Tab-separated table of C-alpha atoms in Angstrom:
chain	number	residue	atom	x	y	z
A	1	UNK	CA	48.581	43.086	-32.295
A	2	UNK	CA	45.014	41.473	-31.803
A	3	UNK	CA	42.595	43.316	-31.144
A	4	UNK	CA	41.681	43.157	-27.122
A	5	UNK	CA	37.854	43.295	-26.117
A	6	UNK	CA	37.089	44.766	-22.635
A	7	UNK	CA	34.170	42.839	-20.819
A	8	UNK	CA	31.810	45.407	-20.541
A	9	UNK	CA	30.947	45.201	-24.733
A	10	UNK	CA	27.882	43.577	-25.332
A	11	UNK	CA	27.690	40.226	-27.281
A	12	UNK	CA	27.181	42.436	-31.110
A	13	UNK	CA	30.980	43.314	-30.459
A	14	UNK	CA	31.817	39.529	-30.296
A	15	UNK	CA	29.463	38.555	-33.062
A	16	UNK	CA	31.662	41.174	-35.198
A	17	UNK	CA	35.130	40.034	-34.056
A	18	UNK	CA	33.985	36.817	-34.825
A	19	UNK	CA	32.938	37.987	-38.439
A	20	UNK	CA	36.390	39.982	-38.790
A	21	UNK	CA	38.269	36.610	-37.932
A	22	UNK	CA	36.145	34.012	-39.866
A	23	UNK	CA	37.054	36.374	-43.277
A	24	UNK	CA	40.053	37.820	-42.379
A	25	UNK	CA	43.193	35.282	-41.803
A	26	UNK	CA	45.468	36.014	-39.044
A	27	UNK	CA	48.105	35.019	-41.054
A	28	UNK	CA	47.918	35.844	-44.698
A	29	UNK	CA	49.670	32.374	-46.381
A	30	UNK	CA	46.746	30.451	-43.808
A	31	UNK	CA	43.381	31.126	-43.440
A	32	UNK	CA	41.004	29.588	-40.780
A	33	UNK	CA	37.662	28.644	-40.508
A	34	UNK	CA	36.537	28.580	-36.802
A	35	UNK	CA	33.743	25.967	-36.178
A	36	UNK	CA	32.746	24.582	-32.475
A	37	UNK	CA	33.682	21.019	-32.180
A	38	UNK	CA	34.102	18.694	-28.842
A	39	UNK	CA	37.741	18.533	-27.832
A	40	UNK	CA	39.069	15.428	-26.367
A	41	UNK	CA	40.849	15.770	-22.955
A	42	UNK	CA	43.763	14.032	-24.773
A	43	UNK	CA	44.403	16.695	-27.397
A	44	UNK	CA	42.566	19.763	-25.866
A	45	UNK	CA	45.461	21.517	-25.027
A	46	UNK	CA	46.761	21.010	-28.869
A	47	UNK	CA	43.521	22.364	-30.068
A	48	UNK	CA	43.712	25.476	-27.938
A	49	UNK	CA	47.520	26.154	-28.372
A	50	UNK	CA	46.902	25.814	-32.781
A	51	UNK	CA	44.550	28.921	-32.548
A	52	UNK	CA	45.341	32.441	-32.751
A	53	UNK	CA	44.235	34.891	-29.766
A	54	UNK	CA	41.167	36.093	-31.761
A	55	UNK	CA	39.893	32.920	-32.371
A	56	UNK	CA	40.766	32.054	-28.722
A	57	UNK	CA	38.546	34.930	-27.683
A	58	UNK	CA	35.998	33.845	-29.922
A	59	UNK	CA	36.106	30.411	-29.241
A	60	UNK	CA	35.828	31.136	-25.379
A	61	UNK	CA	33.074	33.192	-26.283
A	62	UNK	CA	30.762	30.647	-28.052
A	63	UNK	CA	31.375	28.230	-25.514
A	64	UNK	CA	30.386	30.378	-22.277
A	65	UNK	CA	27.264	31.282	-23.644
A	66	UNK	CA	26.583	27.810	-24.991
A	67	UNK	CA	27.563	26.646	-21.020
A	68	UNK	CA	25.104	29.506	-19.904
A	69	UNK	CA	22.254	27.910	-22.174
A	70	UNK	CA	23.086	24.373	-20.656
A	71	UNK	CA	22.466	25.939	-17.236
A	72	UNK	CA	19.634	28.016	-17.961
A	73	UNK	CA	18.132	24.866	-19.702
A	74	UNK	CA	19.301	22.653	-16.098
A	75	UNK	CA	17.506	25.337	-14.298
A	76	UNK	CA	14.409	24.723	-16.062
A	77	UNK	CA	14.218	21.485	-15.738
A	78	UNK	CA	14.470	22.058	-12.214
A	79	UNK	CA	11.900	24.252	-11.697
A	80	UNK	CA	9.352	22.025	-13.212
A	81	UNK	CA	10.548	19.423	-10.920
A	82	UNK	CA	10.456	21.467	-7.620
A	83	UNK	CA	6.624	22.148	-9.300
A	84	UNK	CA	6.108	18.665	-9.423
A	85	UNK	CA	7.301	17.644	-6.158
A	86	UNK	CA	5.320	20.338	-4.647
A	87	UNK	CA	1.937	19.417	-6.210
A	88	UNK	CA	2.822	15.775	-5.529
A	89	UNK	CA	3.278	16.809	-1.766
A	90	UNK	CA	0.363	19.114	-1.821
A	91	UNK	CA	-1.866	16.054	-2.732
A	92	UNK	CA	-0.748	14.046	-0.456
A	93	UNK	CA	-1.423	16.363	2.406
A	94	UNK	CA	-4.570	16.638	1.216
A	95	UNK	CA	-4.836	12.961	1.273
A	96	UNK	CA	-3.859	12.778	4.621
A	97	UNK	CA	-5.706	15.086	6.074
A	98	UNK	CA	-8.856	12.994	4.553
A	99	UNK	CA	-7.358	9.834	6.274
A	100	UNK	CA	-7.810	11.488	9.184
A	101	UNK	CA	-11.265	13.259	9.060
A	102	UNK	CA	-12.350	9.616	7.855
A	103	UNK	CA	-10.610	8.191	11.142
A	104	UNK	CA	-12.525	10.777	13.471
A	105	UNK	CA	-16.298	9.624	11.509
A	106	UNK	CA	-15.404	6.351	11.926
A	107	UNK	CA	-14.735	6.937	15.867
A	108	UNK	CA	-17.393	8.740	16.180
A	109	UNK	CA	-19.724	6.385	14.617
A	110	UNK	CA	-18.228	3.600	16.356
A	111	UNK	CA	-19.008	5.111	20.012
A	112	UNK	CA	-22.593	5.717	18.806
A	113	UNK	CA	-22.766	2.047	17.938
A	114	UNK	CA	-21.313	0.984	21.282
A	115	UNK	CA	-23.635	3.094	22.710
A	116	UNK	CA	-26.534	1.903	20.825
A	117	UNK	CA	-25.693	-1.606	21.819
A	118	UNK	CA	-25.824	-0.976	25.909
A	119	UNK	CA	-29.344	0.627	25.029
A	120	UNK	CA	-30.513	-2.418	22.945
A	121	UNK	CA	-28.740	-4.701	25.813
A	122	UNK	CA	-30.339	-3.035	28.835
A	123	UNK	CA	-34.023	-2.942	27.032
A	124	UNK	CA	-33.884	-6.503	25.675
A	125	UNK	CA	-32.539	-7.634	29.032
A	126	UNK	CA	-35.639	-5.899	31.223
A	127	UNK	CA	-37.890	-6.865	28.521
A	128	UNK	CA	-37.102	-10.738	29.145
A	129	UNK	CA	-36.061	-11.525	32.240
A	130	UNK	CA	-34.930	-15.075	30.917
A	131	UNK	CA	-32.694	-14.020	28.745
A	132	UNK	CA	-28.724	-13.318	29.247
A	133	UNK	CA	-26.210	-11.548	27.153
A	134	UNK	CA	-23.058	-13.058	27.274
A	135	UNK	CA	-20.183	-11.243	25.598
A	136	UNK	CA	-16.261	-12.453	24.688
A	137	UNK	CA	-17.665	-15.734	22.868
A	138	UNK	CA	-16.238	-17.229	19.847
A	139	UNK	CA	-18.907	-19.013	18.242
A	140	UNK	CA	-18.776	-19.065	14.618
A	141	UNK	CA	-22.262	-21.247	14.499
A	142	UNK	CA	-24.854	-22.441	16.259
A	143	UNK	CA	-23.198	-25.882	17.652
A	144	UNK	CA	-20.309	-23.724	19.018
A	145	UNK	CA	-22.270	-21.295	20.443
A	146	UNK	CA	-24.139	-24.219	22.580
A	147	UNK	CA	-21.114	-25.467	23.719
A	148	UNK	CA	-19.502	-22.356	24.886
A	149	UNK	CA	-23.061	-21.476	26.780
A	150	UNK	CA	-22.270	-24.594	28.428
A	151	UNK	CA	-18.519	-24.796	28.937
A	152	UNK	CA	-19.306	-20.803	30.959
A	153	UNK	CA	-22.008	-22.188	32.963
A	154	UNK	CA	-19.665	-25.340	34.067
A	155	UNK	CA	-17.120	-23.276	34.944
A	156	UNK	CA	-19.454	-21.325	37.331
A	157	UNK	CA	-20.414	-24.914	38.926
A	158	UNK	CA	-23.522	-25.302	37.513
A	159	UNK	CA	-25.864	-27.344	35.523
A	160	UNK	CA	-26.011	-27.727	31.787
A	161	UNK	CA	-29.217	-24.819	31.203
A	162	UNK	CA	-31.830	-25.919	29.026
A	163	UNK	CA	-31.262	-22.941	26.047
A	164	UNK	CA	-34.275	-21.843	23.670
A	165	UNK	CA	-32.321	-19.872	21.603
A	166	UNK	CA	-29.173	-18.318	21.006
A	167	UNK	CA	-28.564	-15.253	18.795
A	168	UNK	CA	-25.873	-12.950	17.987
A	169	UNK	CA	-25.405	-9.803	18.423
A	170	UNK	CA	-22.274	-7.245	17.673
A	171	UNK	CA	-19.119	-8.972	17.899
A	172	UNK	CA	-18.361	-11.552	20.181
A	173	UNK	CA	-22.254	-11.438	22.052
A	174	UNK	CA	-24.597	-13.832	21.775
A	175	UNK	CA	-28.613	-13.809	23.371
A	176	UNK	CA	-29.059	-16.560	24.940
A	177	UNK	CA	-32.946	-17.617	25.850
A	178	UNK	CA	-33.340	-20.207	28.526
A	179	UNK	CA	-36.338	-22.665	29.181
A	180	UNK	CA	-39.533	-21.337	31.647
A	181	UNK	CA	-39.549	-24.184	34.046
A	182	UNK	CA	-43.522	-23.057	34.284
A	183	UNK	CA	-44.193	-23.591	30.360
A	184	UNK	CA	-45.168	-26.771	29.524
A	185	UNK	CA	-43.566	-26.539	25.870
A	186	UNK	CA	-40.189	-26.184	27.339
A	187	UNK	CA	-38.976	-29.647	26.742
A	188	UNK	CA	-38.778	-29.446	23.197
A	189	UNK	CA	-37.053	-26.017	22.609
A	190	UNK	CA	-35.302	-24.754	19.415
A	191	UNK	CA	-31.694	-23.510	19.308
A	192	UNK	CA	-30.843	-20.256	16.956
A	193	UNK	CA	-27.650	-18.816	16.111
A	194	UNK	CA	-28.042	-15.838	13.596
A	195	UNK	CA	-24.538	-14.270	12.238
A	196	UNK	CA	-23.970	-10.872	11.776
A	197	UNK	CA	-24.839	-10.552	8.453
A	198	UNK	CA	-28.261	-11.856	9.700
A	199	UNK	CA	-28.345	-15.549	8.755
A	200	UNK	CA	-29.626	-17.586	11.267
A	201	UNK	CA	-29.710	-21.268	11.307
A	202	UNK	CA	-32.414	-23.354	13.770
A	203	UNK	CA	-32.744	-27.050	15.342
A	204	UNK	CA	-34.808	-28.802	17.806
């Protein structure tokens, strides 16, 4: 009878039965060498059926713990994934959490420009009481910016103005200057439109 092996013997007890069986022949007129090998699912049952017991057992035995090194490398592998994934997500939180400190400087500093604007507006308005700010143009130069000066003060029923200058200012604003009736230089007057990146063009 073979030998049985209970399953609470460590792998040394194996690693002898599997000496014992590679030197020993089951069956003295045959002797067999046991060696791993892939078995096709064709002729797997063959394979398995042409070996004794022992070399069943020992067979079984060299394939769970090469299945068990398989897994334990699988595991690996995903454990440095998970690591990877989690430093991945780690950055982008920390990305995103810049996005939005950025977003809340940029609103800030866009309220202190709005409010910088109504200051500048208000003083430039009391400092020159001929000049009016008129906001939601769409001038992109100084011919269109006559012409919508013109096309607002039509639509309020009123005369072409005589303009001295016209300048931007923030988006969509433009200063406009009018003639003093009372200054005798008012008939030849010069028309400026100056962009936001502070080119200006003139003409009389």
């Amino acid at each position: 009878m073979p030998s049985s092996v209970s399953g609470e013997e460590d792998d040394d007890n194996f690693d002898t039965l599997k000496n014992v069986a590679q030197t020993t022949p089951q069956n003295p007129g045959k002797r067999h060498t046991i060696k791993r090998k892939k078995v096709d699912d064709n002729d797997g049952d063959e394979y398995y059926q042409n070996l004794s017991e022992r070399e069943l057992l020992l067979t079984l035995v060299r394939e769970v713990k090469d299945i068990k090194s398989d897994l334990a490398e699988i595991k690996s592998k995903v454990h440095d994934w998970e690591k990877k994934i989690n430093t991945i997500q780690q950055q982008s939180n920390k990305n995103t959490e810049k996005i939005a400190s950025q977003e809340k400087v940029i609103a800030v500093q866009s309220k202190k420009i709005d409010d910088l604007e109504k200051v500048t507006e208000n003083l430039y308005c009391k400092l020159n009481e001929n000049n009016v700010i008129v906001k939601g143009t769409r001038a992109n130069n100084q011919q269109q910016a006559y012409r919508e000066v013109n096309r607002i003060f039509n639509q309020l029923g009123g005369h072409e103005p005589g303009i001295n200058s016209i300048r931007a200012i923030g988006s969509g604003k433009l200063i406009v200057k009018f003639n003093n009736n009372h200054d005798p230089t008012s008939e030849e007057f010069e028309i400026t439109f100056c962009d936001s990146a502070g080119s200006c063009l003139k003409t009389k």
